[in-house]
Short mmCIF file of C-alpha atoms and ligand atoms in Angstrom, two decimals:
data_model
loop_
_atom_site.label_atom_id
_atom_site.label_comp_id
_atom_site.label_asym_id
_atom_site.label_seq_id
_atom_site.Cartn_x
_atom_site.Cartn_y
_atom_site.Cartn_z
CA UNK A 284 102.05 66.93 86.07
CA UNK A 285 104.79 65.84 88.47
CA UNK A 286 104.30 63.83 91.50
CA UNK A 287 106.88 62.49 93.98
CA UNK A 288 107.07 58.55 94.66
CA UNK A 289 107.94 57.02 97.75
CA UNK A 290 109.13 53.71 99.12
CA UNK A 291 108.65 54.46 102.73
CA UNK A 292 110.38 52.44 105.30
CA UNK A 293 114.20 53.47 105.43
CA UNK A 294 115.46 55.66 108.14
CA UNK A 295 117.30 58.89 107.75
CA UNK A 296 121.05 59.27 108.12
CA UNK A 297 123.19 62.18 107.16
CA UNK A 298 123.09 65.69 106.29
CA UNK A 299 120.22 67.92 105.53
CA UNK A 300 121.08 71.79 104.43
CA UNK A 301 118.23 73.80 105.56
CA UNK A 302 117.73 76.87 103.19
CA UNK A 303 116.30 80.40 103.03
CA UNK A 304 113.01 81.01 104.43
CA UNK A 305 110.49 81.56 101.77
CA UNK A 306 108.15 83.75 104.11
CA UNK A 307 110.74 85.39 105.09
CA UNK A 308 112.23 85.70 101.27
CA UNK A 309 108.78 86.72 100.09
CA UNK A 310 108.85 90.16 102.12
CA UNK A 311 112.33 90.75 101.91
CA UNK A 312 112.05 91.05 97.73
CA UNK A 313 108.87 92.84 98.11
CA UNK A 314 110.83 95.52 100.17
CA UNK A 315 113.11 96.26 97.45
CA UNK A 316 110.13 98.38 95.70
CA UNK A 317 110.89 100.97 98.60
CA UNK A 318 114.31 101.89 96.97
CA UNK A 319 115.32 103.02 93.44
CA UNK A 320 118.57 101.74 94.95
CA UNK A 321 119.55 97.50 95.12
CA UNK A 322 118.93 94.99 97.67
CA UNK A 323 120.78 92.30 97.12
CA UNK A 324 119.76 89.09 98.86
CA UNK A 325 121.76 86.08 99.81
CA UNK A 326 120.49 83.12 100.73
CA UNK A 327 117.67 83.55 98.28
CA UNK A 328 115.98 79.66 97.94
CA UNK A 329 115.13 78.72 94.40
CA UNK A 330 111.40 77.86 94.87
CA UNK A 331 108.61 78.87 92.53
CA UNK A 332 106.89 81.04 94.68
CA UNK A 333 110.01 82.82 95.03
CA UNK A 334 109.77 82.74 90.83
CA UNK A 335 106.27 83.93 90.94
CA UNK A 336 107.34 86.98 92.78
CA UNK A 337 109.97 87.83 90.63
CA UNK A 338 107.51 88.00 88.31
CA UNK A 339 105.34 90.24 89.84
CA UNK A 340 108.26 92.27 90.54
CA UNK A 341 109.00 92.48 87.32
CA UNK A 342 105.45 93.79 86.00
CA UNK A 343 106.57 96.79 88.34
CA UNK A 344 109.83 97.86 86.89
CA UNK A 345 112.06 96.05 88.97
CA UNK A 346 115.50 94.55 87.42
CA UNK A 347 116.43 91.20 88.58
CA UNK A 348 119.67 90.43 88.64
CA UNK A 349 121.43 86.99 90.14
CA UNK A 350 124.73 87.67 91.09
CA UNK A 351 127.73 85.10 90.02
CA UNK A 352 126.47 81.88 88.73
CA UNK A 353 129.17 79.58 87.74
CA UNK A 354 129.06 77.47 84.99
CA UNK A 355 127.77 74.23 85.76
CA UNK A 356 126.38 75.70 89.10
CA UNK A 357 122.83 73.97 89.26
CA UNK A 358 120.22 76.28 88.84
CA UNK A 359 118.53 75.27 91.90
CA UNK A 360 120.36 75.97 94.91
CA UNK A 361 120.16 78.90 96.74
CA UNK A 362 121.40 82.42 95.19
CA UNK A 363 122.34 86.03 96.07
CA UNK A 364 120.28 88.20 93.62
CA UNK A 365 120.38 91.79 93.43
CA UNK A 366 116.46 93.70 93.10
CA UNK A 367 116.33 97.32 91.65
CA UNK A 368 113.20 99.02 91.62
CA UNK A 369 114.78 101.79 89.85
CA UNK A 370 111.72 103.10 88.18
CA UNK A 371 108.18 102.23 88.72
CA UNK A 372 106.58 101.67 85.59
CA UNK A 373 103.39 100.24 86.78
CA UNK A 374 101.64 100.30 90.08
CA UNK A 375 98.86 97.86 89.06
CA UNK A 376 99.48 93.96 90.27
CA UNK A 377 97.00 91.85 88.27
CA UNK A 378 94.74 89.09 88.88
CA UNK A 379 96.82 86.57 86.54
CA UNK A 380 99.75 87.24 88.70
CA UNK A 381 98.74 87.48 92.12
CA UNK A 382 95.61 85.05 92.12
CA UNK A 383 98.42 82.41 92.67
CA UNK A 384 100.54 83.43 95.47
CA UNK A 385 98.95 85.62 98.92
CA UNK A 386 101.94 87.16 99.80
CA UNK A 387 102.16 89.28 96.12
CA UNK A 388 99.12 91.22 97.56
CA UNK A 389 102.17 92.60 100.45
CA UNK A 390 103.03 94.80 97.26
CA UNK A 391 100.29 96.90 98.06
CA UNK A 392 102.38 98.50 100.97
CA UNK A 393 105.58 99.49 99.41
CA UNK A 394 103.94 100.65 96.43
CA UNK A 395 101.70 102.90 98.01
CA UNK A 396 104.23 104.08 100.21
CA UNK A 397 106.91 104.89 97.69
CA UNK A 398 104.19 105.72 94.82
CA UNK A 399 100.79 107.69 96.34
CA UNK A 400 99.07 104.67 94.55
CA UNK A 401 98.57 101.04 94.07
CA UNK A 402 95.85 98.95 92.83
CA UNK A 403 96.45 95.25 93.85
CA UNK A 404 94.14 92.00 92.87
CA UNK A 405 92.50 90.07 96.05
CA UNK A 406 95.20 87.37 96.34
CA UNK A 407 94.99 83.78 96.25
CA UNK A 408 97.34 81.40 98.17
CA UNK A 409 96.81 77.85 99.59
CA UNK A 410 93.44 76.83 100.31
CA UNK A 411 93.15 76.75 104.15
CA UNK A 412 90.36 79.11 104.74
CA UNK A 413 88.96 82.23 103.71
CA UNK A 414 92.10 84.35 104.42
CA UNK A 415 90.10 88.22 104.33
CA UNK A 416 92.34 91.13 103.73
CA UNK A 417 90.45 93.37 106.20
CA UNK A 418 93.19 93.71 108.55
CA UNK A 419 95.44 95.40 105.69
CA UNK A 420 92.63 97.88 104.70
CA UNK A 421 92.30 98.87 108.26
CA UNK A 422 95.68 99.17 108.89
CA UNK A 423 96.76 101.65 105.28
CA UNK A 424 93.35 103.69 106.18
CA UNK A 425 95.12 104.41 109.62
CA UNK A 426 98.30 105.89 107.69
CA UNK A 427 95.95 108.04 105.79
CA UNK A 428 95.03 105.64 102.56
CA UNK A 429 91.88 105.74 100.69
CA UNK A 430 90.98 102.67 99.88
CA UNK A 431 88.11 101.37 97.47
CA UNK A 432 87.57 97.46 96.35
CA UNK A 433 85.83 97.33 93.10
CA UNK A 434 86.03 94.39 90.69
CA UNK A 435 88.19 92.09 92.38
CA UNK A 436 90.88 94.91 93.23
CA UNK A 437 92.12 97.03 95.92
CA UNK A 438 92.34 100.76 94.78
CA UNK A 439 94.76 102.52 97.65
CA UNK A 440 95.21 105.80 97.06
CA UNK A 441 97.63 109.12 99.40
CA UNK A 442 98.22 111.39 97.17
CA UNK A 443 99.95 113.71 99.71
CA UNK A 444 101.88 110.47 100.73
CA UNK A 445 101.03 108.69 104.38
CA UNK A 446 100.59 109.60 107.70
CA UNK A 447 102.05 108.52 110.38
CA UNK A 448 99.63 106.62 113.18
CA UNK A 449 98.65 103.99 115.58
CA UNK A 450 97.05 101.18 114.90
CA UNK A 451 96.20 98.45 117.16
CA UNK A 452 95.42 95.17 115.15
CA UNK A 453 92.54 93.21 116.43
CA UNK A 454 94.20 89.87 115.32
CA UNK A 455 97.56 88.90 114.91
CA UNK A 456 98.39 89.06 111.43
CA UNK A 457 102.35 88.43 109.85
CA UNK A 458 101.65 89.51 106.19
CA UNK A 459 99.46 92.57 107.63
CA UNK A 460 102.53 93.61 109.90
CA UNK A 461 104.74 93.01 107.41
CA UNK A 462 102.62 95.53 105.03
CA UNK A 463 102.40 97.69 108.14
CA UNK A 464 105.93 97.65 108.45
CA UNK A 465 106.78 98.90 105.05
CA UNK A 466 104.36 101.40 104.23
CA UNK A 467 105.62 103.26 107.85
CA UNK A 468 108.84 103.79 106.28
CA UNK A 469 108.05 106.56 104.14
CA UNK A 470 105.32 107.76 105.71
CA UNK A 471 105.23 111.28 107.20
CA UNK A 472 106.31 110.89 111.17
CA UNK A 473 105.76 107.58 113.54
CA UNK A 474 103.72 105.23 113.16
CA UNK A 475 102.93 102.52 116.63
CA UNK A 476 101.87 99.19 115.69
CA UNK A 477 100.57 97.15 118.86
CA UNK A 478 99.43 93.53 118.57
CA UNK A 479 102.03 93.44 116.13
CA UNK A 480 103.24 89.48 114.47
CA UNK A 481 106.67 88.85 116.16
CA UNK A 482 107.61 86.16 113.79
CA UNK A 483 111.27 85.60 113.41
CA UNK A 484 110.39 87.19 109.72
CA UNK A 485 109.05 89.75 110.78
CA UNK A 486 112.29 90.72 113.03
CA UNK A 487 114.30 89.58 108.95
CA UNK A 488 112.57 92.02 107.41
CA UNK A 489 112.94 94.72 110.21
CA UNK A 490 116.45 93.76 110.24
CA UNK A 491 117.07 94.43 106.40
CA UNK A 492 114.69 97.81 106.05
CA UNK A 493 116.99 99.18 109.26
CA UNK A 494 119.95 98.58 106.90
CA UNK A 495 118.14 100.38 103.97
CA UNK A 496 118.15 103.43 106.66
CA UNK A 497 114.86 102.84 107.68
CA UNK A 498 114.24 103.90 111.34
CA UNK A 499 112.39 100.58 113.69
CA UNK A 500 112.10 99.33 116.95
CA UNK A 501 110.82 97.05 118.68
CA UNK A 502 110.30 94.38 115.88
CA UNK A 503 110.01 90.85 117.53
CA UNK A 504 107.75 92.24 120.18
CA UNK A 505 104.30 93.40 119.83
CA UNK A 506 104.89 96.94 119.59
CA UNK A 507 106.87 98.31 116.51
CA UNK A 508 107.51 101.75 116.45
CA UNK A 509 108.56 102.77 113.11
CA UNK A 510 110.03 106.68 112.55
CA UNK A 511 109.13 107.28 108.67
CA UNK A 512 112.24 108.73 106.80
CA UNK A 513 111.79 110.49 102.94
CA UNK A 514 113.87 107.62 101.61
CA UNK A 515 115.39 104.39 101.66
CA UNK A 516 118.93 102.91 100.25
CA UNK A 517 120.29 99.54 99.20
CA UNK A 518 121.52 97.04 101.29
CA UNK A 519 122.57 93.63 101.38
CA UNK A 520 120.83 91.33 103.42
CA UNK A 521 120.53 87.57 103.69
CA UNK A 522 117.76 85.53 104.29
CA UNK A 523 117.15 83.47 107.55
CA UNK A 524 116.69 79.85 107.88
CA UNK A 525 113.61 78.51 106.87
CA UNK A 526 111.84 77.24 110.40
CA UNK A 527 109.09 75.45 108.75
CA UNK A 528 111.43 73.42 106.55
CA UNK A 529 113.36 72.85 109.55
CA UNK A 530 110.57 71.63 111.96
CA UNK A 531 109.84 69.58 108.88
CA UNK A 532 112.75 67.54 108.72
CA UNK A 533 113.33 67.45 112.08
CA UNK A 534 109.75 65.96 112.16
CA UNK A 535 110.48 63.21 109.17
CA UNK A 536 113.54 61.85 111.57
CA UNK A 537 111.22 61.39 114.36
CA UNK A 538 109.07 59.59 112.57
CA UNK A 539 111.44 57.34 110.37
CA UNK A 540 114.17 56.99 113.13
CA UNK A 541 117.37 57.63 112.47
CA UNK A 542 120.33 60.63 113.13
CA UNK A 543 120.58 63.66 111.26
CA UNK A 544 122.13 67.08 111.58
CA UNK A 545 120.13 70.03 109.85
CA UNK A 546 122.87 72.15 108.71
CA UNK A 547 122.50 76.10 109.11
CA UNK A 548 119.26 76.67 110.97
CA UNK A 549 118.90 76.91 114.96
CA UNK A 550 116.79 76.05 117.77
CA UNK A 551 115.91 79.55 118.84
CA UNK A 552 113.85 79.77 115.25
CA UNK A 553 111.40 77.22 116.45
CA UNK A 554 111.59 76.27 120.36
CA UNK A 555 107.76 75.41 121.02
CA UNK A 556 107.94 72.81 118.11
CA UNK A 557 111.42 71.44 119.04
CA UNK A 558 109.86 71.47 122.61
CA UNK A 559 106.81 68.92 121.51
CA UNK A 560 109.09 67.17 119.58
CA UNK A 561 111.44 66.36 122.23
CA UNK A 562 108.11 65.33 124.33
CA UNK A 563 107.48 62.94 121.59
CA UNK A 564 111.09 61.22 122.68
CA UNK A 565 112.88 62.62 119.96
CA UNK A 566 116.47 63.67 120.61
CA UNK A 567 117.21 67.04 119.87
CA UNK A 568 120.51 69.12 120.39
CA UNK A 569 121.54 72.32 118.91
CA UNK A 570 125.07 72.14 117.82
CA UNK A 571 127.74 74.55 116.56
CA UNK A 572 126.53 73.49 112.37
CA UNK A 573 123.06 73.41 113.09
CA UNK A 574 120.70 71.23 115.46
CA UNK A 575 121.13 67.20 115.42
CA UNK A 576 117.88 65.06 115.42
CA UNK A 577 117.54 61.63 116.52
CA UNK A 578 115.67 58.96 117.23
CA UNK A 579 117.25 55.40 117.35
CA UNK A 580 114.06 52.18 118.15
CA UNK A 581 111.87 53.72 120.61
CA UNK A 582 107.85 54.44 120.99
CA UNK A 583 106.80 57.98 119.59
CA UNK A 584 104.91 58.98 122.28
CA UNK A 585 101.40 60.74 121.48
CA UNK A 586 101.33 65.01 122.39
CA UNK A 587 99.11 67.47 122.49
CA UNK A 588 99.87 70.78 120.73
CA UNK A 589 97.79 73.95 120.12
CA UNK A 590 98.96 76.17 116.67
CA UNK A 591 99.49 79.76 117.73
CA UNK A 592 100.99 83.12 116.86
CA UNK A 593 104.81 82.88 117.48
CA UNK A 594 106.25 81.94 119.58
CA UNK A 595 103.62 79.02 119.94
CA UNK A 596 103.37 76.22 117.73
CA UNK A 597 103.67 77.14 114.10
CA UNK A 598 100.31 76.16 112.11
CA UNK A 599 102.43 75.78 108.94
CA UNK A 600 103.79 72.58 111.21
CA UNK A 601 100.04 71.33 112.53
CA UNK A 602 99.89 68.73 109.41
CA UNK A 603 103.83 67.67 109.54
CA UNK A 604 102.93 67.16 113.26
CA UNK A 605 100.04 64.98 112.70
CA UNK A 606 101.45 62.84 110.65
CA UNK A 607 104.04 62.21 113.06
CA UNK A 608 101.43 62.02 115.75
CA UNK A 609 99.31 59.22 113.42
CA UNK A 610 102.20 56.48 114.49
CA UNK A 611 102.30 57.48 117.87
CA UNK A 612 101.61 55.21 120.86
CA UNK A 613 98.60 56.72 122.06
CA UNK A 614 95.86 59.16 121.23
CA UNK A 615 97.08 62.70 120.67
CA UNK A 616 94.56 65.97 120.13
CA UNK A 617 96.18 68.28 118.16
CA UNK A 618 94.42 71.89 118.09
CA UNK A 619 94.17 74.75 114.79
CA UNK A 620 93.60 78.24 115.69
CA UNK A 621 95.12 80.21 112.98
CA UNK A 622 92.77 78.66 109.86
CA UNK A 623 89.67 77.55 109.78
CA UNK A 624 90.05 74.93 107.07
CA UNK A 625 93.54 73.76 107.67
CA UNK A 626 92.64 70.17 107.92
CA UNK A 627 92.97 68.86 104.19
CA UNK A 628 95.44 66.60 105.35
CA UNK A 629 93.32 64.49 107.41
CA UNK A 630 91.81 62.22 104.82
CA UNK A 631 94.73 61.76 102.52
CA UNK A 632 96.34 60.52 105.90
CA UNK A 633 93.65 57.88 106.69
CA UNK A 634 94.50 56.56 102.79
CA UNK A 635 97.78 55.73 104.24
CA UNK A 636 95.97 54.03 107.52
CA UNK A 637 95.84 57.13 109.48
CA UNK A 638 93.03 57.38 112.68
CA UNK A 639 92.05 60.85 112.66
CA UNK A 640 88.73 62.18 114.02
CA UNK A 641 87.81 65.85 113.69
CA UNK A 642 85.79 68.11 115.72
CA UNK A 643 85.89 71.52 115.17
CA UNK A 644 88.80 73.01 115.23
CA UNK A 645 90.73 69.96 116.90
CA UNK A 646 91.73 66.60 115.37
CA UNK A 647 92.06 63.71 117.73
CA UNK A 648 95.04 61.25 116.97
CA UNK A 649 95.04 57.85 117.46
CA UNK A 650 98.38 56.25 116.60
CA UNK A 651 98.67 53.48 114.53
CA UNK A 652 101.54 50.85 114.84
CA UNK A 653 101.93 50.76 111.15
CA UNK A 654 101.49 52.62 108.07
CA UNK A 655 100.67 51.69 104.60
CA UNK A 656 101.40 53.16 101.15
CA UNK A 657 98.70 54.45 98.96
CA UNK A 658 98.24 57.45 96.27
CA UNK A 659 97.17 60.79 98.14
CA UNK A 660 97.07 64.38 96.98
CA UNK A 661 97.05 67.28 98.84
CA UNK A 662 95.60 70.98 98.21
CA UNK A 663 98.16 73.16 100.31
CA UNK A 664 101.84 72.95 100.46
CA UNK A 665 102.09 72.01 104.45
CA UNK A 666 99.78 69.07 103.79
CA UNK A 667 101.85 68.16 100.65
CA UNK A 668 104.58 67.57 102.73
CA UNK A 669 103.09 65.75 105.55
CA UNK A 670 102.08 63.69 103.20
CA UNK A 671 105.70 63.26 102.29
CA UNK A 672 106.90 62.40 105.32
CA UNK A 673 104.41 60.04 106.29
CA UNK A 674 104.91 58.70 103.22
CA UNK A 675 108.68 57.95 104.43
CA UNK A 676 107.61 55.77 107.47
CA UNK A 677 104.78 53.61 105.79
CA UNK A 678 105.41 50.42 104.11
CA UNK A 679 105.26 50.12 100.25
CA UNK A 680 105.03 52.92 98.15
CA UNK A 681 103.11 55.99 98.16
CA UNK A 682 102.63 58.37 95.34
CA UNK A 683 102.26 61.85 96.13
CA UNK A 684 100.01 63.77 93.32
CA UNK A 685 100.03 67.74 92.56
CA UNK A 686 103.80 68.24 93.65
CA UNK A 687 103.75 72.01 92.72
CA UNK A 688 102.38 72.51 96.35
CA UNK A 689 105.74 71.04 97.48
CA UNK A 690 107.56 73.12 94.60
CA UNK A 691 106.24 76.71 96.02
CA UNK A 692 107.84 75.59 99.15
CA UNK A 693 110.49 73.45 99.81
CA UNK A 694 113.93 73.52 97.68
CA UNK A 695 115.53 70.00 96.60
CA UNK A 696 113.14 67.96 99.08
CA UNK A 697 113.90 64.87 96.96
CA UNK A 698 117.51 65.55 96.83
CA UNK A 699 117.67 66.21 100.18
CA UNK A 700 115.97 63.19 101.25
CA UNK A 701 117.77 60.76 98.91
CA UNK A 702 120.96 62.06 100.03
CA UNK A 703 120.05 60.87 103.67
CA UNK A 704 119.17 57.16 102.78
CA UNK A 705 115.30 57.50 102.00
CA UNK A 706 113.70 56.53 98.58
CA UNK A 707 111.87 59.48 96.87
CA UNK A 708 112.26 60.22 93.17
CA UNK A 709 109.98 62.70 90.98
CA UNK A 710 107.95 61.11 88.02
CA UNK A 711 107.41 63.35 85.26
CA UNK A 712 104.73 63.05 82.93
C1 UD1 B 1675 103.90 83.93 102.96
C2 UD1 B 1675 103.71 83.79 104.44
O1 UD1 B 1675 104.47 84.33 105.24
N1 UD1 B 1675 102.69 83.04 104.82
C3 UD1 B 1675 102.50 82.78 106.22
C4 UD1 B 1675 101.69 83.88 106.83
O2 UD1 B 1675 100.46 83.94 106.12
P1 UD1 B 1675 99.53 85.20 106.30
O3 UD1 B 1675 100.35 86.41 106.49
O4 UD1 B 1675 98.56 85.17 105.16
O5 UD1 B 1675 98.77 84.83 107.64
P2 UD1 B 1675 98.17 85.83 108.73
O6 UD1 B 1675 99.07 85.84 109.91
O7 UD1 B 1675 97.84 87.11 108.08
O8 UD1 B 1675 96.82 85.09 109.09
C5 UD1 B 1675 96.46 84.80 110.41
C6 UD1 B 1675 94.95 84.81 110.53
O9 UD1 B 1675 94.49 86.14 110.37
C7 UD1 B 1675 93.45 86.17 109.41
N2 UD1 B 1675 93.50 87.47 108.71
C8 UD1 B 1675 94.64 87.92 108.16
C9 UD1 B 1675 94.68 89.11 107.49
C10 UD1 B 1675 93.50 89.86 107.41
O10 UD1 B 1675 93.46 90.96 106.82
N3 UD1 B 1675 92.37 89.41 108.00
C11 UD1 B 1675 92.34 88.21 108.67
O11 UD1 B 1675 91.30 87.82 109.20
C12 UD1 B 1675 93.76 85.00 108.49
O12 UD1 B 1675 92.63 84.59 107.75
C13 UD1 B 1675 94.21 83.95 109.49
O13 UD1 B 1675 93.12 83.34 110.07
O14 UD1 B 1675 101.44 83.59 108.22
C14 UD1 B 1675 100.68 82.38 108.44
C15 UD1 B 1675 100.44 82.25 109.92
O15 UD1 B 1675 101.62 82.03 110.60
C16 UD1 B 1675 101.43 81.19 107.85
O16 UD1 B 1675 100.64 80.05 107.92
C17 UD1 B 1675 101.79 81.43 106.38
O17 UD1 B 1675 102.69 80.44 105.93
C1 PEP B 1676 100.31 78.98 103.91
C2 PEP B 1676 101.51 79.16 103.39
O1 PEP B 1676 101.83 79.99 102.38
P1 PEP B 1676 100.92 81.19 101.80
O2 PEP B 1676 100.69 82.11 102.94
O3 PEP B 1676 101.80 81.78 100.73
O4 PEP B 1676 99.68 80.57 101.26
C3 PEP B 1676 102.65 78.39 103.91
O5 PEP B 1676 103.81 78.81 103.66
O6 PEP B 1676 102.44 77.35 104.58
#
């Protein structure tokens, strides 16, 4: 198995090209069951979850096609590829394949929408709490589904195709609105979603089912009021920035020092993180190629931050953050409120001379003037990469085990890295 090795200590410099977002990706190819037409997507990152879903998508008829590879073009950077569900041949997604990524369950919507039917395994995902699918259930059986679990499977069933309705969500939920989202485009008359996810993916894949002729508004807000139509078209869409792999980044230069300007990504994507960033005395300035992060000698002062629904601070930045936070000058509390169990990070941190105390649902910080390398592992891709960064700033080497984590997620991470003056390489076994 692959892990990453570091020899923390240099600062960053240079250029970083922020890609596609993969949770914005995710949806997007999942929408291209609504059509018997092609979606083509640009910007498409080459990660494996993005792999695992082609997959899937395969297994349900759809042709996968990516557009224009030159010779010699590495394999790995991001792609337009066209999708064309022309024929469903099967509306089952199986345990083998979705067990390994949550967002294939998201199938579930298009397929019932398009098909009258679709039997989808309980999905897996990273391990950061129990992650129910209630809200889905709740949601389909207010467009008129039937839906039965038995053995491990969701049986959805509208024969007569669905309804149009309202449904308030009790929780905010992005892959449930993004389910929501789809199935109302077929479905018979308008559907109101309140307490709707405004994440800037959810407003990407609004964006790209409006050009397929589907009929939304509102997306970005928390009411969506979709206007089902009998049918959607291609379209050609491209992917937005990837926020998380921005705030990322962004996150490694505060904590290494150094000046560097994430290429193609902006601001408006992540402004609460940016926000405690720039508390932490981080310079940060959004220019015309992409936002410029800097942090030249300096104390990185300790803050407090609370994860939230957009547009509040991004849980799949909490661990990033903390590592950040475990060199500050000070003590920091830093707050989870999306998953229960998002903490893995903590005590593969403390390897590295981390001082982290939990208590509940809060972790408080105190910052250490100096890290040191050690062998960690983490169990979810976030935590993978905080791992990474902190990694960066401590002295000596650390070794970063189970790298697939960082695989589902971020594209070229050592490439990028290396290209900006810090020492990461990938041992393969
Ligand atoms: C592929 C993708 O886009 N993943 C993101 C998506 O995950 P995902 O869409 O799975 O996250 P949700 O927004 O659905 O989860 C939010 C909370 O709602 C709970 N919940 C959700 C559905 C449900 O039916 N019942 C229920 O109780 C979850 O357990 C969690 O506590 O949003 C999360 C929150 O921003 C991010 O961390 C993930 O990176
Ligand atoms: C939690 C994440 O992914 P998933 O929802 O696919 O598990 C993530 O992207 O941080």
């Amino acid at each position: 198995m692959d892990r990453i090795r570091i020899v923390g200590g240099n600062p960053l410099n240079g250029v970083i090209p922020i890609s596609g977002a993969k949770n914005a990706a995710l949806p997007l190819m999942i929408a291209s069951l609504l059509t018997d037409d092609t979606l083509t997507l640009e910007n498409l990152p080459h990660l494996a979850d993005v792999e695992q879903l082609q997959r899937i998508l395969g297994n349900h008829g759809v042709d996968i096609a990516v557009v224009g590879r030159r010779e010699r073009q590495d394999t790995a950077y991001a792609r337009t590829v066209h999708f064309t569900a022309r024929t469903i041949v099967d509306t089952t997604a199986p345990y083998e394949l979705v067990s390994k990524m949550r967002a294939s369950f998201w199938v579930i919507g298009p397929l019932l929408a398009r098909m009258g039917v679709a039997k989808v395994s309980l999905p897996g995902g990273c391990a950061i709490g129990t992650r129910p699918v209630d809200l889905f259930i709740d949601g389909l059986r207010h467009l008129g589904a039937e839906i039965n679990i038995e053995n491990g499977y969701v049986d959805a069933r509208a024969p007569k195709g669905l309804i149009g309705g309202r449904y308030v969500f009790p929780k905010v939920s992005v892959g449930a609105t993004h389910v929501m989202l789809m199935a109302a485009t077929l479905a018979k008359g308008q559907t109101v979603i309140e307490n709707a996810a405004r994440e800037p993916e959810v407003v990407d894949l609004a964006n790209c089912l409006i050009a397929m002729g589907a009929k939304i508004s509102g997306a970005g807000t928390s009411t969506i009021t979709i206007d089902g139509v009998t049918s959607l078209s291609g379209a050609r869409h491209r992917v937005l920035p990837d926020r998380i792999e921005t705030g990322t980044y962004a996150m490694a230069v505060a904590m290494t020092g150094g000046d560097v300007l994430l290429e193609n990504t902006s601001s408006s994507l992540l402004e609460n993180a940016l926000l405690a960033l720039r508390r932490t005395g981080t310079e940060i300035t959004q220019e015309e190629g992409g936002i410029r992060v800097r942090r030249n000698g300096g104390d990185i002062l300790p803050v407090d931050v609370t994860t939230d629904p957009f547009p509040g601070f991004p849980t799949d930045l909490q661990a990033q953050f903390m590592a950040l936070m475990s060199r500050a000058s000070g003590v920091s509390h830093i707050t989870e409120t999306i998953f229960e169990n998002r903490f893995m990070h903590v005590q593969e941190l403390a390897r590295l001379g981390a001082n982290i105390s939990l208590s509940g649902q809060t972790a408080t910080v105190t910052g250490v003037p100096t890290l040191r390398g050690a062998p960690v592992m983490a169990t979810d891709l976030r935590a993978s990469v905080s791992l990474v960064i902190a990694g960066l700033a401590a002295e000596g080497e650390t070794v970063v085990n189970r790298v697939y984590h960082l695989d589902r997620g971020f594209e070229r991470l050592e490439e990028k890295l290396t290209n900006c003056g810090a020492v990461v390489e990938r041992v393969s076994e």
